[in-house]
mmCIF file of C-alpha atoms in Angstrom:
data_model
loop_
_atom_site.group_PDB
_atom_site.id
_atom_site.type_symbol
_atom_site.label_atom_id
_atom_site.label_comp_id
_atom_site.label_asym_id
_atom_site.label_seq_id
_atom_site.Cartn_x
_atom_site.Cartn_y
_atom_site.Cartn_z
ATOM 1 C CA UNK A 1 -10.163 17.706 5.820
ATOM 2 C CA UNK A 2 -7.877 19.573 3.389
ATOM 3 C CA UNK A 3 -4.416 17.766 3.222
ATOM 4 C CA UNK A 4 -1.375 18.545 2.596
ATOM 5 C CA UNK A 5 2.231 17.691 1.954
ATOM 6 C CA UNK A 6 5.712 18.834 1.879
ATOM 7 C CA UNK A 7 6.477 17.926 -1.046
ATOM 8 C CA UNK A 8 3.493 18.903 -2.949
ATOM 9 C CA UNK A 9 2.143 22.095 -4.036
ATOM 10 C CA UNK A 10 -0.070 22.702 -6.756
ATOM 11 C CA UNK A 11 2.921 22.351 -9.637
ATOM 12 C CA UNK A 12 3.178 18.972 -8.208
ATOM 13 C CA UNK A 13 1.972 17.209 -12.004
ATOM 14 C CA UNK A 14 -1.143 14.935 -10.679
ATOM 15 C CA UNK A 15 -1.529 17.273 -7.222
ATOM 16 C CA UNK A 16 -4.884 17.545 -7.066
ATOM 17 C CA UNK A 17 -5.118 13.196 -7.711
ATOM 18 C CA UNK A 18 -2.502 13.169 -4.783
ATOM 19 C CA UNK A 19 -4.541 15.209 -2.394
ATOM 20 C CA UNK A 20 -7.569 13.763 -3.171
ATOM 21 C CA UNK A 21 -6.210 10.216 -2.524
ATOM 22 C CA UNK A 22 -5.094 11.370 0.671
ATOM 23 C CA UNK A 23 -8.363 12.985 2.127
ATOM 24 C CA UNK A 24 -10.081 9.944 0.824
ATOM 25 C CA UNK A 25 -7.426 7.970 3.472
ATOM 26 C CA UNK A 26 -6.046 5.964 0.891
ATOM 27 C CA UNK A 27 -2.438 8.362 0.562
ATOM 28 C CA UNK A 28 -0.426 9.349 4.358
ATOM 29 C CA UNK A 29 2.783 11.093 4.301
ATOM 30 C CA UNK A 30 5.137 9.819 6.360
ATOM 31 C CA UNK A 31 6.095 10.728 10.133
ATOM 32 C CA UNK A 32 7.753 13.627 8.659
ATOM 33 C CA UNK A 33 4.809 14.960 6.052
ATOM 34 C CA UNK A 34 6.233 14.086 3.085
ATOM 35 C CA UNK A 35 4.600 12.086 0.217
ATOM 36 C CA UNK A 36 7.663 11.428 -1.443
ATOM 37 C CA UNK A 37 6.052 10.945 -5.007
ATOM 38 C CA UNK A 38 9.022 9.719 -6.914
ATOM 39 C CA UNK A 39 10.313 7.001 -4.485
ATOM 40 C CA UNK A 40 9.294 3.398 -5.960
ATOM 41 C CA UNK A 41 6.259 1.790 -3.699
ATOM 42 C CA UNK A 42 7.066 -1.071 -0.470
ATOM 43 C CA UNK A 43 4.574 -4.241 -1.048
ATOM 44 C CA UNK A 44 3.476 -3.554 2.516
ATOM 45 C CA UNK A 45 2.979 0.375 1.461
ATOM 46 C CA UNK A 46 1.135 -1.321 -1.366
ATOM 47 C CA UNK A 47 -0.631 -3.831 1.110
ATOM 48 C CA UNK A 48 -2.250 -0.418 2.976
ATOM 49 C CA UNK A 49 -2.933 1.036 -0.362
ATOM 50 C CA UNK A 50 -5.679 -1.661 -1.106
ATOM 51 C CA UNK A 51 -6.494 -2.705 2.402
ATOM 52 C CA UNK A 52 -8.331 1.362 2.562
ATOM 53 C CA UNK A 53 -9.382 1.230 -1.282
ATOM 54 C CA UNK A 54 -11.297 -1.156 -0.980
ATOM 55 C CA UNK A 55 -12.017 -1.915 3.154
ATOM 56 C CA UNK A 56 -10.478 -4.779 3.168
ATOM 57 C CA UNK A 57 -10.886 -5.770 6.908
ATOM 58 C CA UNK A 58 -9.724 -8.915 8.919
ATOM 59 C CA UNK A 59 -6.219 -8.655 9.204
ATOM 60 C CA UNK A 60 -6.045 -11.266 12.974
ATOM 61 C CA UNK A 61 -4.020 -14.509 11.440
ATOM 62 C CA UNK A 62 -1.322 -15.727 12.949
ATOM 63 C CA UNK A 63 1.032 -15.272 10.455
ATOM 64 C CA UNK A 64 3.552 -18.080 8.853
ATOM 65 C CA UNK A 65 6.109 -14.865 8.277
ATOM 66 C CA UNK A 66 9.019 -14.171 9.702
ATOM 67 C CA UNK A 67 9.748 -10.917 8.422
ATOM 68 C CA UNK A 68 5.842 -8.754 9.195
ATOM 69 C CA UNK A 69 6.271 -8.698 13.583
ATOM 70 C CA UNK A 70 6.762 -5.429 14.553
ATOM 71 C CA UNK A 71 5.649 -3.787 10.624
ATOM 72 C CA UNK A 72 3.779 -1.006 10.378
ATOM 73 C CA UNK A 73 1.367 -2.359 8.157
ATOM 74 C CA UNK A 74 1.067 -5.781 9.460
ATOM 75 C CA UNK A 75 -2.229 -5.915 9.709
ATOM 76 C CA UNK A 76 -2.928 -4.606 6.389
ATOM 77 C CA UNK A 77 -0.910 -7.299 4.968
ATOM 78 C CA UNK A 78 -2.465 -10.413 7.522
ATOM 79 C CA UNK A 79 -5.846 -8.104 5.883
ATOM 80 C CA UNK A 80 -4.699 -8.824 2.732
ATOM 81 C CA UNK A 81 -2.883 -12.589 2.568
ATOM 82 C CA UNK A 82 -6.097 -13.838 4.419
ATOM 83 C CA UNK A 83 -8.225 -12.385 0.981
ATOM 84 C CA UNK A 84 -6.025 -14.003 -1.025
ATOM 85 C CA UNK A 85 -5.293 -11.030 -3.265
ATOM 86 C CA UNK A 86 -1.951 -10.910 -2.352
ATOM 87 C CA UNK A 87 0.716 -13.431 -0.584
ATOM 88 C CA UNK A 88 4.420 -13.639 0.442
ATOM 89 C CA UNK A 89 7.512 -13.971 -2.349
ATOM 90 C CA UNK A 90 7.975 -17.604 -0.123
ATOM 91 C CA UNK A 91 6.422 -19.742 2.976
ATOM 92 C CA UNK A 92 8.486 -17.534 5.315
ATOM 93 C CA UNK A 93 8.832 -13.952 3.648
ATOM 94 C CA UNK A 94 6.137 -11.621 2.754
ATOM 95 C CA UNK A 95 9.768 -8.988 2.122
ATOM 96 C CA UNK A 96 7.669 -5.674 3.286
ATOM 97 C CA UNK A 97 9.790 -3.441 2.077
ATOM 98 C CA UNK A 98 10.268 -4.696 -1.203
ATOM 99 C CA UNK A 99 9.556 -3.206 -4.118
ATOM 100 C CA UNK A 100 6.237 -3.628 -5.230
ATOM 101 C CA UNK A 101 6.376 -4.921 -8.872
ATOM 102 C CA UNK A 102 3.809 -3.921 -12.142
ATOM 103 C CA UNK A 103 2.806 -7.366 -11.878
ATOM 104 C CA UNK A 104 2.517 -8.176 -8.527
ATOM 105 C CA UNK A 105 0.406 -5.066 -8.263
ATOM 106 C CA UNK A 106 -1.671 -5.783 -11.409
ATOM 107 C CA UNK A 107 -2.131 -9.113 -9.747
ATOM 108 C CA UNK A 108 -3.085 -7.951 -6.725
ATOM 109 C CA UNK A 109 -5.431 -4.800 -8.197
ATOM 110 C CA UNK A 110 -7.197 -7.712 -10.724
ATOM 111 C CA UNK A 111 -7.998 -10.166 -7.514
ATOM 112 C CA UNK A 112 -9.558 -6.804 -5.312
ATOM 113 C CA UNK A 113 -11.746 -6.018 -7.975
ATOM 114 C CA UNK A 114 -12.793 -9.936 -8.642
ATOM 115 C CA UNK A 115 -13.275 -9.705 -4.370
ATOM 116 C CA UNK A 116 -15.158 -6.011 -4.005
ATOM 117 C CA UNK A 117 -17.298 -7.708 -6.703
#
């Protein structure tokens, strides 16, 4: 499968890696077919990336988070919560649109790697 984004071409830094990740199903573009490589990563997007990268399944637990209902990655968020990879910012909120910090990303990565082995 060949993937392309309107804002990614062969002169884009990390072009081959971006396309490889997209072709592997890890990254997808926006509904307008843009990658948005300079935009910060949101917590819900990070959840989707980890689910796709590590094949986490689940997401059937009813959520106590009041802010994920109807979100595009609600199932992915719940799958990672069930697996113990990610947590909410408090008991009632996940903050799906909040930027994921490097610290949070490192913690998720460490937990995902541990769960995968």
